Coordinates of N, CA and C in Angstrom, one line a residue:
X176 N 0.9 -0.8 0.0 CA -0.3 0.3 -0.3 C 1.2 1.2 0.0
X177 N 0.5 2.1 -0.7 CA 1.5 3.5 -0.9 C 0.3 4.8 -0.7
X178 N 0.2 5.6 -0.2 CA -0.3 6.8 -0.1 C 0.6 7.8 -0.2
X179 N 0.4 8.8 -1.1 CA 1.4 10.0 -1.6 C 0.0 11.3 -2.0
X180 N 1.3 12.4 -1.0 CA 0.3 13.8 -1.0 C 1.7 14.4 -1.7
X181 N 1.0 15.8 -2.2 CA 2.3 16.5 -3.0 C 2.0 18.0 -3.5
X182 N 2.3 19.1 -3.3 CA 1.7 20.1 -3.9 C 2.5 21.0 -3.7
X183 N 3.2 21.7 -4.7 CA 3.3 22.6 -5.7 C 3.4 23.9 -5.8
X184 N 4.0 25.1 -5.9 CA 3.5 26.5 -5.7 C 4.4 27.1 -6.9
X185 N 4.2 27.7 -7.9 CA 5.1 28.0 -9.2 C 5.0 29.6 -9.3
X186 N 6.0 30.4 -9.4 CA 5.9 31.9 -9.5 C 6.1 32.1 -10.9
X187 N 5.3 33.1 -12.0 CA 5.3 32.9 -13.3 C 6.0 34.7 -13.7
X188 N 7.2 34.3 -14.1 CA 8.2 35.5 -14.7 C 8.8 35.5 -15.6
X189 N 8.6 36.2 -16.8 CA 9.1 36.2 -18.0 C 10.0 35.4 -17.9
X190 N 9.8 34.4 -18.9 CA 11.1 34.0 -19.5 C 11.6 32.3 -18.4
X191 N 10.9 32.8 -17.1 CA 11.6 31.9 -15.7 C 10.0 31.8 -14.7
X192 N 10.6 30.3 -14.8 CA 9.2 29.7 -13.6 C 9.8 29.2 -12.4
X193 N 10.0 30.1 -11.5 CA 10.9 29.4 -9.8 C 9.3 28.5 -9.7
X194 N 9.9 27.2 -9.1 CA 8.8 26.3 -7.8 C 9.2 26.1 -6.9
X195 N 8.7 25.8 -5.8 CA 9.0 25.1 -4.3 C 7.7 23.9 -4.3
X196 N 7.9 22.9 -3.9 CA 7.2 21.8 -3.3 C 7.2 20.8 -2.3
X197 N 6.5 20.3 -1.9 CA 6.1 19.5 -0.5 C 5.7 18.4 -0.8
X198 N 5.9 17.3 -0.3 CA 5.0 16.1 0.0 C 5.6 15.1 0.7
X199 N 4.4 14.4 1.2 CA 4.9 13.1 2.1 C 4.2 11.9 1.4
X200 N 5.1 10.7 1.6 CA 4.2 9.8 1.4 C 4.8 8.0 2.4
X201 N 3.8 7.7 2.3 CA 3.8 6.0 3.6 C 3.7 5.4 2.6
X202 N 4.2 4.1 3.0 CA 4.7 2.7 2.2 C 4.3 1.4 3.4
X203 N 3.1 0.7 3.3 CA 3.4 -0.1 4.2 C 3.4 -2.3 3.3
X204 N 4.3 -2.6 3.4 CA 5.0 -3.9 2.9 C 3.7 -5.0 3.3
X205 N 3.2 -5.7 3.1 CA 3.0 -7.4 3.5 C 3.4 -8.2 2.7
X206 N 3.8 -9.0 2.5 CA 4.2 -9.8 2.0 C 3.2 -11.1 1.9
X207 N 2.6 -11.6 1.4 CA 1.6 -13.1 1.8 C 2.0 -14.2 1.1
X208 N 2.8 -14.2 -0.2 CA 3.3 -15.5 -0.5 C 5.1 -15.6 -0.4
X209 N 5.8 -16.2 0.3 CA 6.6 -15.9 0.7 C 7.1 -17.1 1.5
X210 N 8.5 -17.4 1.8 CA 9.2 -17.8 3.3 C 9.1 -16.4 4.4
X211 N 8.9 -14.8 3.8 CA 9.1 -14.2 4.5 C 7.7 -13.1 4.4
X212 N 6.2 -14.4 4.9 CA 5.1 -13.6 5.0 C 4.5 -13.3 5.9
X213 N 4.8 -13.4 7.1 CA 4.8 -13.1 8.8 C 5.4 -11.8 8.9
X214 N 6.2 -11.3 7.4 CA 7.0 -10.0 7.8 C 6.5 -9.1 7.3
X215 N 6.5 -7.9 8.2 CA 5.7 -6.7 7.3 C 6.5 -5.3 8.0
X216 N 6.7 -4.4 6.9 CA 6.9 -2.6 7.5 C 6.8 -1.6 6.9
X217 N 6.9 -0.4 7.6 CA 6.4 1.2 7.3 C 7.1 2.0 7.1
X218 N 7.0 3.2 6.1 CA 8.0 3.9 5.9 C 7.4 5.2 5.7
X219 N 7.6 5.8 6.2 CA 7.1 7.3 5.8 C 8.2 8.6 5.8
X220 N 7.6 9.7 4.9 CA 8.7 10.4 5.1 C 8.1 11.8 4.3
X221 N 8.6 12.9 4.6 CA 8.5 14.2 4.1 C 10.0 14.9 2.8
X222 N 9.3 15.1 2.0 CA 10.2 15.6 1.0 C 9.9 16.8 0.4
X223 N 11.2 17.3 -0.1 CA 10.6 19.1 -0.2 C 11.5 19.0 -1.5
X224 N 11.2 19.8 -2.6 CA 11.6 20.4 -3.6 C 11.7 21.8 -3.9
X225 N 12.8 22.1 -5.0 CA 12.9 23.5 -5.5 C 13.6 23.2 -7.0
X226 N 13.0 24.7 -7.7 CA 14.0 24.7 -9.3 C 13.6 25.8 -9.7
X227 N 13.8 25.7 -11.0 CA 13.5 26.8 -12.0 C 13.2 26.2 -13.6
X228 N 12.1 26.2 -14.4 CA 12.1 26.3 -15.3 C 12.4 27.5 -16.1
X229 N 13.0 27.1 -17.5 CA 13.5 28.6 -17.7 C 12.8 28.6 -19.5
X230 N 12.0 29.1 -20.5 CA 12.0 28.9 -21.8 C 12.5 30.7 -22.2
X231 N 13.2 29.9 -23.0 CA 13.6 31.0 -24.3 C 13.3 31.1 -25.7
X232 N 12.6 31.6 -26.1 CA 12.1 31.5 -27.2 C 11.5 30.0 -28.0
X233 N 12.8 28.6 -28.4 CA 12.4 27.4 -28.4 C 13.1 26.6 -27.4
X234 N 14.5 27.4 -26.7 CA 14.9 26.6 -25.6 C 13.8 26.4 -24.6
X235 N 13.8 25.1 -24.1 CA 12.9 24.6 -22.7 C 14.7 24.0 -21.9
X236 N 14.5 24.6 -20.6 CA 15.4 24.0 -19.6 C 14.9 23.9 -18.2
X237 N 15.4 23.4 -17.1 CA 15.2 23.3 -15.3 C 16.0 22.3 -15.4
X238 N 16.5 23.0 -13.6 CA 17.1 22.7 -13.0 C 16.8 22.5 -11.9
X239 N 16.6 22.0 -10.6 CA 15.9 21.2 -9.3 C 16.7 20.1 -8.9
X240 N 16.5 20.5 -7.1 CA 16.6 19.7 -6.3 C 15.6 19.4 -5.9
X241 N 15.9 17.8 -5.1 CA 14.3 17.2 -4.2 C 15.0 16.8 -3.6
X242 N 15.1 16.9 -1.7 CA 15.3 16.3 -0.7 C 13.7 15.4 0.0
X243 N 14.5 13.8 0.1 CA 13.6 13.0 0.6 C 14.8 12.4 1.8
X244 N 14.5 12.0 3.0 CA 15.2 11.7 4.5 C 16.6 11.9 4.5
X245 N 16.8 13.6 3.8 CA 17.9 14.4 3.8 C 18.7 14.1 2.7
X246 N 18.4 12.9 1.9 CA 19.0 13.1 0.4 C 19.0 13.8 -0.7
X247 N 19.7 14.9 -1.1 CA 19.6 15.6 -2.4 C 19.6 14.6 -3.4
X248 N 18.6 14.8 -4.2 CA 18.3 13.8 -5.6 C 18.6 15.4 -6.8
X249 N 19.1 15.4 -7.9 CA 19.4 16.5 -8.7 C 18.8 16.6 -9.7
X250 N 18.0 17.3 -10.3 CA 17.5 17.2 -12.1 C 18.0 18.4 -12.8
X251 N 18.0 18.1 -14.2 CA 18.7 19.0 -14.9 C 18.1 18.3 -16.2
X252 N 17.1 19.6 -16.9 CA 16.9 18.8 -18.1 C 16.3 20.0 -19.7
X253 N 17.2 19.9 -20.9 CA 17.1 20.8 -21.8 C 16.2 20.3 -22.9
X254 N 15.3 21.2 -23.3 CA 14.6 20.7 -25.0 C 14.8 22.0 -25.7
X255 N 13.9 21.3 -27.0 CA 14.0 22.3 -27.8 C 12.5 22.1 -28.7
X256 N 11.5 23.4 -28.8 CA 10.2 23.2 -29.4 C 8.8 23.9 -28.5
X257 N 8.0 23.7 -29.3 CA 7.5 25.0 -28.5 C 6.3 24.1 -27.6

């Protein structure tokens, strides 16, 4: 079972869209058929993210970081098109 909730706020500025976000999720594991079927586990955590999306003419890019359990995950993207 997994439940995840999240929200993101964006701030429109010409050519640039900064964003911030927060998320929460919880996962419960209960194996039903194996030698481990009597074991179970639950984990939950909060995550935070921030970044910026840039769009100039046909070039689009984004840079961001998301932090879950104190571990940062970085993202970077660039594309061309409308």
